[in-house]
């Protein structure tokens, strides 16, 4: 559904300088996949999202959506897309229904098509009673659901979402994602979402990690997590000096991988003996020690700790 | 394309009428401006060749122009709000022609100004002015063309603006002098040569001619007048250039570079 081939993008800066946003990104998203694009702020997610939604022309490389080149067939590509932006794209002065009607006009939908889509979707999104309320009076969570329904009224094949749960409380986030899964299963959608929340990314079929404009990893959440083994030790040392000392000592064991960030030391591939040894010999040097199953966040920390420095 | 234009224009109207303070301010301000300024200057105003015309009457076409100019242009300020709220991006990712986006916004914004002008036309018989049907037609043409050109100018100015305060500042510095030097407040002809030149090259002066002349000449006679023909040409050209600039702005996609 999405094929990104060698996309690089640099933003022009004053005095002829440039700032790298994307560096030779290659990515494929199969049809009907829920794909999460994750990474830190400034990693390139939003630039890639703007390129995919047709708002930004990449410096180099090609992007194909549904087999169509986004630069040569912009109108056809836009018909395939439903887009949910990070900030609400609803007119707060208009009612929910009026927002839907304007969207229907922009996508050339007949009234009967709009009515049918609304009849099907509003119940799923629990919005039936809200049609005549002004969008600005709805809670943040409801506004996001209205946006979602609006983005899907024209039945796109691909739904693009840019950090769609920003500013929502945990309950509203959960409800939003439940609605996404409902729609995705019912309409057979391909969904690409950017997020820096790893618990959201873990729900996706596939995840890509973008850091300093470079694609560091792309795979299923399980496959990415497996890179760190089944278990890892996380030690919070008393101070950074102690952490450095621990890092140095543990790194002597060729069977383990040690990473340190400030006062935190992560040990991958560690055995029970190492933990026992640490507890016996080094007690008092650390605040806590935990054995845990790695998460996507650990993969992210692991990869970004060893990622290459920014080049521009 | 028509449905897109009408949907975007309708949105401007709904937004306008759902903000009562905006409606009251837009309608009351030009009327008060006209009555106070017109009455205040009436006793001292004697324009050469227009001795029988009161200042209230002289100022009237200028007030009509002020309404279409200021209301149309300041309605395009919603472009800045739309961008900051993400609404504009929602429109730009839709499969619609860029010209439909420009026209939808411009038609909606100029429509607000034209509706206010229609309210003000009620004053015509009270001023002792009269128009035949061709005069009405030419007056409406003048109002629509002026509104179209200057609202499109507002669109162009607003497109890259970051803040509404900046837009207000630029427009006050740029638009107010243009309107003041159009002949709306004082007549052309008996002024220093440099001021006459400025007024001649001011597109707002020609827009004012399109609005003032139908009150004093029958329609048939008017279309044969050189002054009217020049004003019409300038207004058409101005509207075309401003719309083309607006289309160029909207069609220009942000792009970066491939490497350092």
PDB file of N, CA and C in Angstrom, chain A residues 8-12 18 50 53-57 59-60 75 78-79 83 85 88-91 93-95 98 102 105-108 134, chain B residues 1 3-4 7-8 10-11 14-15 18-19 84-87 89-98 253-260:
ATOM      1  N   UNK A   8      15.017  11.213   1.010  1.00  0.00           N
ATOM      2  CA  UNK A   8      15.833  12.099   1.846  1.00  0.00           C
ATOM      3  C   UNK A   8      15.216  13.475   1.801  1.00  0.00           C
ATOM      4  N   UNK A   9      15.322  14.156   2.896  1.00  0.00           N
ATOM      5  CA  UNK A   9      14.761  15.509   2.925  1.00  0.00           C
ATOM      6  C   UNK A   9      15.577  16.382   3.865  1.00  0.00           C
ATOM      7  N   UNK A  10      15.975  17.513   3.346  1.00  0.00           N
ATOM      8  CA  UNK A  10      16.707  18.499   4.151  1.00  0.00           C
ATOM      9  C   UNK A  10      15.925  19.802   4.111  1.00  0.00           C
ATOM     10  N   UNK A  11      15.767  20.437   5.261  1.00  0.00           N
ATOM     11  CA  UNK A  11      15.106  21.748   5.305  1.00  0.00           C
ATOM     12  C   UNK A  11      16.141  22.843   5.075  1.00  0.00           C
ATOM     13  N   UNK A  12      15.740  23.796   4.262  1.00  0.00           N
ATOM     14  CA  UNK A  12      16.634  24.939   4.041  1.00  0.00           C
ATOM     15  C   UNK A  12      16.655  25.796   5.308  1.00  0.00           C
ATOM     16  N   UNK A  18      21.578  23.753   5.651  1.00  0.00           N
ATOM     17  CA  UNK A  18      20.459  22.812   5.574  1.00  0.00           C
ATOM     18  C   UNK A  18      20.407  21.994   6.858  1.00  0.00           C
ATOM     19  N   UNK A  50       4.049  14.344   6.660  1.00  0.00           N
ATOM     20  CA  UNK A  50       3.643  15.436   5.752  1.00  0.00           C
ATOM     21  C   UNK A  50       3.926  15.061   4.303  1.00  0.00           C
ATOM     22  N   UNK A  53       1.148  12.620   3.328  1.00  0.00           N
ATOM     23  CA  UNK A  53      -0.173  13.235   3.154  1.00  0.00           C
ATOM     24  C   UNK A  53      -0.180  14.252   2.014  1.00  0.00           C
ATOM     25  N   UNK A  54       0.956  14.426   1.348  1.00  0.00           N
ATOM     26  CA  UNK A  54       0.995  15.278   0.154  1.00  0.00           C
ATOM     27  C   UNK A  54       1.175  16.748   0.444  1.00  0.00           C
ATOM     28  N   UNK A  55       1.558  17.087   1.673  1.00  0.00           N
ATOM     29  CA  UNK A  55       1.742  18.506   2.010  1.00  0.00           C
ATOM     30  C   UNK A  55       3.181  18.969   1.801  1.00  0.00           C
ATOM     31  N   UNK A  56       4.066  18.019   1.621  1.00  0.00           N
ATOM     32  CA  UNK A  56       5.486  18.352   1.500  1.00  0.00           C
ATOM     33  C   UNK A  56       6.093  17.493   0.395  1.00  0.00           C
ATOM     34  N   UNK A  57       6.864  18.140  -0.460  1.00  0.00           N
ATOM     35  CA  UNK A  57       7.499  17.396  -1.557  1.00  0.00           C
ATOM     36  C   UNK A  57       8.876  16.943  -1.086  1.00  0.00           C
ATOM     37  N   UNK A  59      12.766  15.966  -0.791  1.00  0.00           N
ATOM     38  CA  UNK A  59      13.939  16.464  -1.497  1.00  0.00           C
ATOM     39  C   UNK A  59      14.402  15.499  -2.563  1.00  0.00           C
ATOM     40  N   UNK A  60      14.369  14.197  -2.237  1.00  0.00           N
ATOM     41  CA  UNK A  60      14.701  13.178  -3.236  1.00  0.00           C
ATOM     42  C   UNK A  60      14.010  11.870  -2.852  1.00  0.00           C
ATOM     43  N   UNK A  75      -3.920  14.121  -7.140  1.00  0.00           N
ATOM     44  CA  UNK A  75      -5.373  14.072  -6.905  1.00  0.00           C
ATOM     45  C   UNK A  75      -5.852  12.645  -6.658  1.00  0.00           C
ATOM     46  N   UNK A  78      -4.800  11.527  -3.237  1.00  0.00           N
ATOM     47  CA  UNK A  78      -5.587  12.147  -2.159  1.00  0.00           C
ATOM     48  C   UNK A  78      -6.921  11.442  -1.965  1.00  0.00           C
ATOM     49  N   UNK A  79      -7.455  10.888  -3.056  1.00  0.00           N
ATOM     50  CA  UNK A  79      -8.738  10.163  -2.931  1.00  0.00           C
ATOM     51  C   UNK A  79      -8.573   8.905  -2.088  1.00  0.00           C
ATOM     52  N   UNK A  83      -6.994  11.440   6.490  1.00  0.00           N
ATOM     53  CA  UNK A  83      -5.900  11.995   7.291  1.00  0.00           C
ATOM     54  C   UNK A  83      -6.426  12.556   8.613  1.00  0.00           C
ATOM     55  N   UNK A  85      -4.889  14.721  11.636  1.00  0.00           N
ATOM     56  CA  UNK A  85      -3.705  15.492  12.016  1.00  0.00           C
ATOM     57  C   UNK A  85      -3.523  15.507  13.535  1.00  0.00           C
ATOM     58  N   UNK A  88      -6.516  19.179  16.093  1.00  0.00           N
ATOM     59  CA  UNK A  88      -7.851  18.973  15.536  1.00  0.00           C
ATOM     60  C   UNK A  88      -8.111  19.836  14.302  1.00  0.00           C
ATOM     61  N   UNK A  89      -8.566  19.185  13.231  1.00  0.00           N
ATOM     62  CA  UNK A  89      -8.886  19.919  12.005  1.00  0.00           C
ATOM     63  C   UNK A  89     -10.399  20.104  11.891  1.00  0.00           C
ATOM     64  N   UNK A  90     -11.045  20.307  13.050  1.00  0.00           N
ATOM     65  CA  UNK A  90     -12.492  20.545  13.044  1.00  0.00           C
ATOM     66  C   UNK A  90     -12.748  22.029  13.207  1.00  0.00           C
ATOM     67  N   UNK A  91     -13.817  22.510  12.601  1.00  0.00           N
ATOM     68  CA  UNK A  91     -14.205  23.896  12.803  1.00  0.00           C
ATOM     69  C   UNK A  91     -15.061  23.958  14.060  1.00  0.00           C
ATOM     70  N   UNK A  93     -16.685  26.272  15.405  1.00  0.00           N
ATOM     71  CA  UNK A  93     -17.925  27.065  15.315  1.00  0.00           C
ATOM     72  C   UNK A  93     -19.056  26.261  14.654  1.00  0.00           C
ATOM     73  N   UNK A  94     -18.684  25.222  13.940  1.00  0.00           N
ATOM     74  CA  UNK A  94     -19.673  24.434  13.203  1.00  0.00           C
ATOM     75  C   UNK A  94     -20.088  23.208  14.014  1.00  0.00           C
ATOM     76  N   UNK A  95     -21.287  22.705  13.711  1.00  0.00           N
ATOM     77  CA  UNK A  95     -21.722  21.485  14.392  1.00  0.00           C
ATOM     78  C   UNK A  95     -20.963  20.294  13.805  1.00  0.00           C
ATOM     79  N   UNK A  98     -22.258  19.690  10.370  1.00  0.00           N
ATOM     80  CA  UNK A  98     -21.761  20.659   9.363  1.00  0.00           C
ATOM     81  C   UNK A  98     -20.307  20.357   8.986  1.00  0.00           C
ATOM     82  N   UNK A 102     -19.127  19.503   5.089  1.00  0.00           N
ATOM     83  CA  UNK A 102     -18.038  20.161   4.346  1.00  0.00           C
ATOM     84  C   UNK A 102     -17.045  19.116   3.852  1.00  0.00           C
ATOM     85  N   UNK A 105     -18.397  17.474   0.816  1.00  0.00           N
ATOM     86  CA  UNK A 105     -18.255  18.299  -0.389  1.00  0.00           C
ATOM     87  C   UNK A 105     -16.823  18.241  -0.915  1.00  0.00           C
ATOM     88  N   UNK A 106     -15.856  18.282  -0.010  1.00  0.00           N
ATOM     89  CA  UNK A 106     -14.452  18.252  -0.440  1.00  0.00           C
ATOM     90  C   UNK A 106     -14.106  16.927  -1.127  1.00  0.00           C
ATOM     91  N   UNK A 107     -14.818  15.859  -0.731  1.00  0.00           N
ATOM     92  CA  UNK A 107     -14.527  14.537  -1.317  1.00  0.00           C
ATOM     93  C   UNK A 107     -15.613  14.117  -2.308  1.00  0.00           C
ATOM     94  N   UNK A 108     -16.435  15.082  -2.718  1.00  0.00           N
ATOM     95  CA  UNK A 108     -17.445  14.871  -3.757  1.00  0.00           C
ATOM     96  C   UNK A 108     -18.382  13.702  -3.432  1.00  0.00           C
ATOM     97  N   UNK A 134     -22.044  21.780  18.578  1.00  0.00           N
ATOM     98  CA  UNK A 134     -20.885  22.432  17.976  1.00  0.00           C
ATOM     99  C   UNK A 134     -19.612  21.677  18.354  1.00  0.00           C
TER     100      UNK A 134
ATOM    101  N   UNK B   1     -16.483  21.140  -8.680  1.00  0.00           N
ATOM    102  CA  UNK B   1     -15.805  22.362  -8.251  1.00  0.00           C
ATOM    103  C   UNK B   1     -16.790  23.352  -7.593  1.00  0.00           C
ATOM    104  N   UNK B   3     -19.525  22.649  -5.991  1.00  0.00           N
ATOM    105  CA  UNK B   3     -19.940  22.212  -4.647  1.00  0.00           C
ATOM    106  C   UNK B   3     -18.848  22.503  -3.619  1.00  0.00           C
ATOM    107  N   UNK B   4     -17.592  22.398  -4.046  1.00  0.00           N
ATOM    108  CA  UNK B   4     -16.478  22.694  -3.133  1.00  0.00           C
ATOM    109  C   UNK B   4     -16.465  24.185  -2.803  1.00  0.00           C
ATOM    110  N   UNK B   7     -19.377  24.999  -0.567  1.00  0.00           N
ATOM    111  CA  UNK B   7     -19.205  24.467   0.795  1.00  0.00           C
ATOM    112  C   UNK B   7     -18.242  25.342   1.592  1.00  0.00           C
ATOM    113  N   UNK B   8     -17.127  25.723   0.968  1.00  0.00           N
ATOM    114  CA  UNK B   8     -16.140  26.547   1.677  1.00  0.00           C
ATOM    115  C   UNK B   8     -16.688  27.952   1.944  1.00  0.00           C
ATOM    116  N   UNK B  10     -19.896  28.711   2.228  1.00  0.00           N
ATOM    117  CA  UNK B  10     -20.959  28.580   3.237  1.00  0.00           C
ATOM    118  C   UNK B  10     -20.359  28.534   4.644  1.00  0.00           C
ATOM    119  N   UNK B  11     -19.229  27.858   4.728  1.00  0.00           N
ATOM    120  CA  UNK B  11     -18.561  27.772   6.026  1.00  0.00           C
ATOM    121  C   UNK B  11     -18.208  29.165   6.551  1.00  0.00           C
ATOM    122  N   UNK B  14     -21.439  30.764   7.839  1.00  0.00           N
ATOM    123  CA  UNK B  14     -21.906  30.203   9.118  1.00  0.00           C
ATOM    124  C   UNK B  14     -21.050  30.751  10.249  1.00  0.00           C
ATOM    125  N   UNK B  15     -19.757  30.740  10.038  1.00  0.00           N
ATOM    126  CA  UNK B  15     -18.835  31.240  11.067  1.00  0.00           C
ATOM    127  C   UNK B  15     -19.119  32.706  11.390  1.00  0.00           C
ATOM    128  N   UNK B  18     -22.369  33.133  13.375  1.00  0.00           N
ATOM    129  CA  UNK B  18     -22.327  32.549  14.727  1.00  0.00           C
ATOM    130  C   UNK B  18     -21.451  33.370  15.676  1.00  0.00           C
ATOM    131  N   UNK B  19     -20.940  34.489  15.188  1.00  0.00           N
ATOM    132  CA  UNK B  19     -20.162  35.374  16.065  1.00  0.00           C
ATOM    133  C   UNK B  19     -20.877  36.729  16.087  1.00  0.00           C
ATOM    134  N   UNK B  84      -3.403  27.646  11.825  1.00  0.00           N
ATOM    135  CA  UNK B  84      -2.924  27.325  13.177  1.00  0.00           C
ATOM    136  C   UNK B  84      -3.762  26.220  13.806  1.00  0.00           C
ATOM    137  N   UNK B  85      -5.023  26.094  13.403  1.00  0.00           N
ATOM    138  CA  UNK B  85      -5.879  25.054  13.986  1.00  0.00           C
ATOM    139  C   UNK B  85      -5.819  23.747  13.205  1.00  0.00           C
ATOM    140  N   UNK B  86      -5.144  23.734  12.069  1.00  0.00           N
ATOM    141  CA  UNK B  86      -5.053  22.497  11.292  1.00  0.00           C
ATOM    142  C   UNK B  86      -6.169  22.335  10.273  1.00  0.00           C
ATOM    143  N   UNK B  87      -7.127  23.288  10.267  1.00  0.00           N
ATOM    144  CA  UNK B  87      -8.251  23.166   9.318  1.00  0.00           C
ATOM    145  C   UNK B  87      -7.782  23.279   7.875  1.00  0.00           C
ATOM    146  N   UNK B  89      -4.905  22.417   6.578  1.00  0.00           N
ATOM    147  CA  UNK B  89      -4.264  21.175   6.129  1.00  0.00           C
ATOM    148  C   UNK B  89      -5.325  20.160   5.731  1.00  0.00           C
ATOM    149  N   UNK B  90      -6.437  20.149   6.484  1.00  0.00           N
ATOM    150  CA  UNK B  90      -7.536  19.233   6.178  1.00  0.00           C
ATOM    151  C   UNK B  90      -8.109  19.490   4.796  1.00  0.00           C
ATOM    152  N   UNK B  91      -8.129  20.744   4.387  1.00  0.00           N
ATOM    153  CA  UNK B  91      -8.639  21.086   3.053  1.00  0.00           C
ATOM    154  C   UNK B  91      -7.583  20.757   1.996  1.00  0.00           C
ATOM    155  N   UNK B  92      -6.313  21.036   2.319  1.00  0.00           N
ATOM    156  CA  UNK B  92      -5.249  20.833   1.335  1.00  0.00           C
ATOM    157  C   UNK B  92      -4.996  19.359   1.008  1.00  0.00           C
ATOM    158  N   UNK B  93      -5.344  18.448   1.916  1.00  0.00           N
ATOM    159  CA  UNK B  93      -5.126  17.027   1.614  1.00  0.00           C
ATOM    160  C   UNK B  93      -6.320  16.415   0.878  1.00  0.00           C
ATOM    161  N   UNK B  94      -7.366  17.204   0.673  1.00  0.00           N
ATOM    162  CA  UNK B  94      -8.558  16.694  -0.037  1.00  0.00           C
ATOM    163  C   UNK B  94      -8.324  16.747  -1.554  1.00  0.00           C
ATOM    164  N   UNK B  95      -8.997  15.867  -2.291  1.00  0.00           N
ATOM    165  CA  UNK B  95      -8.779  15.825  -3.750  1.00  0.00           C
ATOM    166  C   UNK B  95      -9.551  16.934  -4.465  1.00  0.00           C
ATOM    167  N   UNK B  96      -9.208  18.168  -4.174  1.00  0.00           N
ATOM    168  CA  UNK B  96      -9.894  19.302  -4.807  1.00  0.00           C
ATOM    169  C   UNK B  96      -8.862  20.203  -5.481  1.00  0.00           C
ATOM    170  N   UNK B  97      -9.322  20.885  -6.537  1.00  0.00           N
ATOM    171  CA  UNK B  97      -8.394  21.769  -7.244  1.00  0.00           C
ATOM    172  C   UNK B  97      -8.062  22.945  -6.341  1.00  0.00           C
ATOM    173  N   UNK B  98      -6.851  23.444  -6.481  1.00  0.00           N
ATOM    174  CA  UNK B  98      -6.392  24.565  -5.656  1.00  0.00           C
ATOM    175  C   UNK B  98      -7.200  25.817  -5.960  1.00  0.00           C
ATOM    176  N   UNK B 253       3.863  23.941  -3.434  1.00  0.00           N
ATOM    177  CA  UNK B 253       4.014  22.993  -2.330  1.00  0.00           C
ATOM    178  C   UNK B 253       5.370  23.215  -1.669  1.00  0.00           C
ATOM    179  N   UNK B 254       5.362  23.113  -0.353  1.00  0.00           N
ATOM    180  CA  UNK B 254       6.634  23.275   0.357  1.00  0.00           C
ATOM    181  C   UNK B 254       7.576  22.157  -0.052  1.00  0.00           C
ATOM    182  N   UNK B 255       8.790  22.499  -0.324  1.00  0.00           N
ATOM    183  CA  UNK B 255       9.741  21.481  -0.739  1.00  0.00           C
ATOM    184  C   UNK B 255      11.085  21.723  -0.051  1.00  0.00           C
ATOM    185  N   UNK B 256      11.846  20.664   0.096  1.00  0.00           N
ATOM    186  CA  UNK B 256      13.159  20.797   0.719  1.00  0.00           C
ATOM    187  C   UNK B 256      14.238  20.537  -0.306  1.00  0.00           C
ATOM    188  N   UNK B 257      15.388  20.108   0.143  1.00  0.00           N
ATOM    189  CA  UNK B 257      16.475  19.772  -0.781  1.00  0.00           C
ATOM    190  C   UNK B 257      16.920  18.337  -0.520  1.00  0.00           C
ATOM    191  N   UNK B 258      17.627  17.780  -1.524  1.00  0.00           N
ATOM    192  CA  UNK B 258      18.007  16.372  -1.434  1.00  0.00           C
ATOM    193  C   UNK B 258      19.195  16.137  -0.513  1.00  0.00           C
ATOM    194  N   UNK B 259      20.013  17.144  -0.298  1.00  0.00           N
ATOM    195  CA  UNK B 259      21.174  16.939   0.542  1.00  0.00           C
ATOM    196  C   UNK B 259      21.928  18.232   0.762  1.00  0.00           C
ATOM    197  N   UNK B 260      22.981  18.178   1.581  1.00  0.00           N
ATOM    198  CA  UNK B 260      23.722  19.412   1.867  1.00  0.00           C
ATOM    199  C   UNK B 260      24.522  19.879   0.643  1.00  0.00           C
TER     200      UNK B 260
END
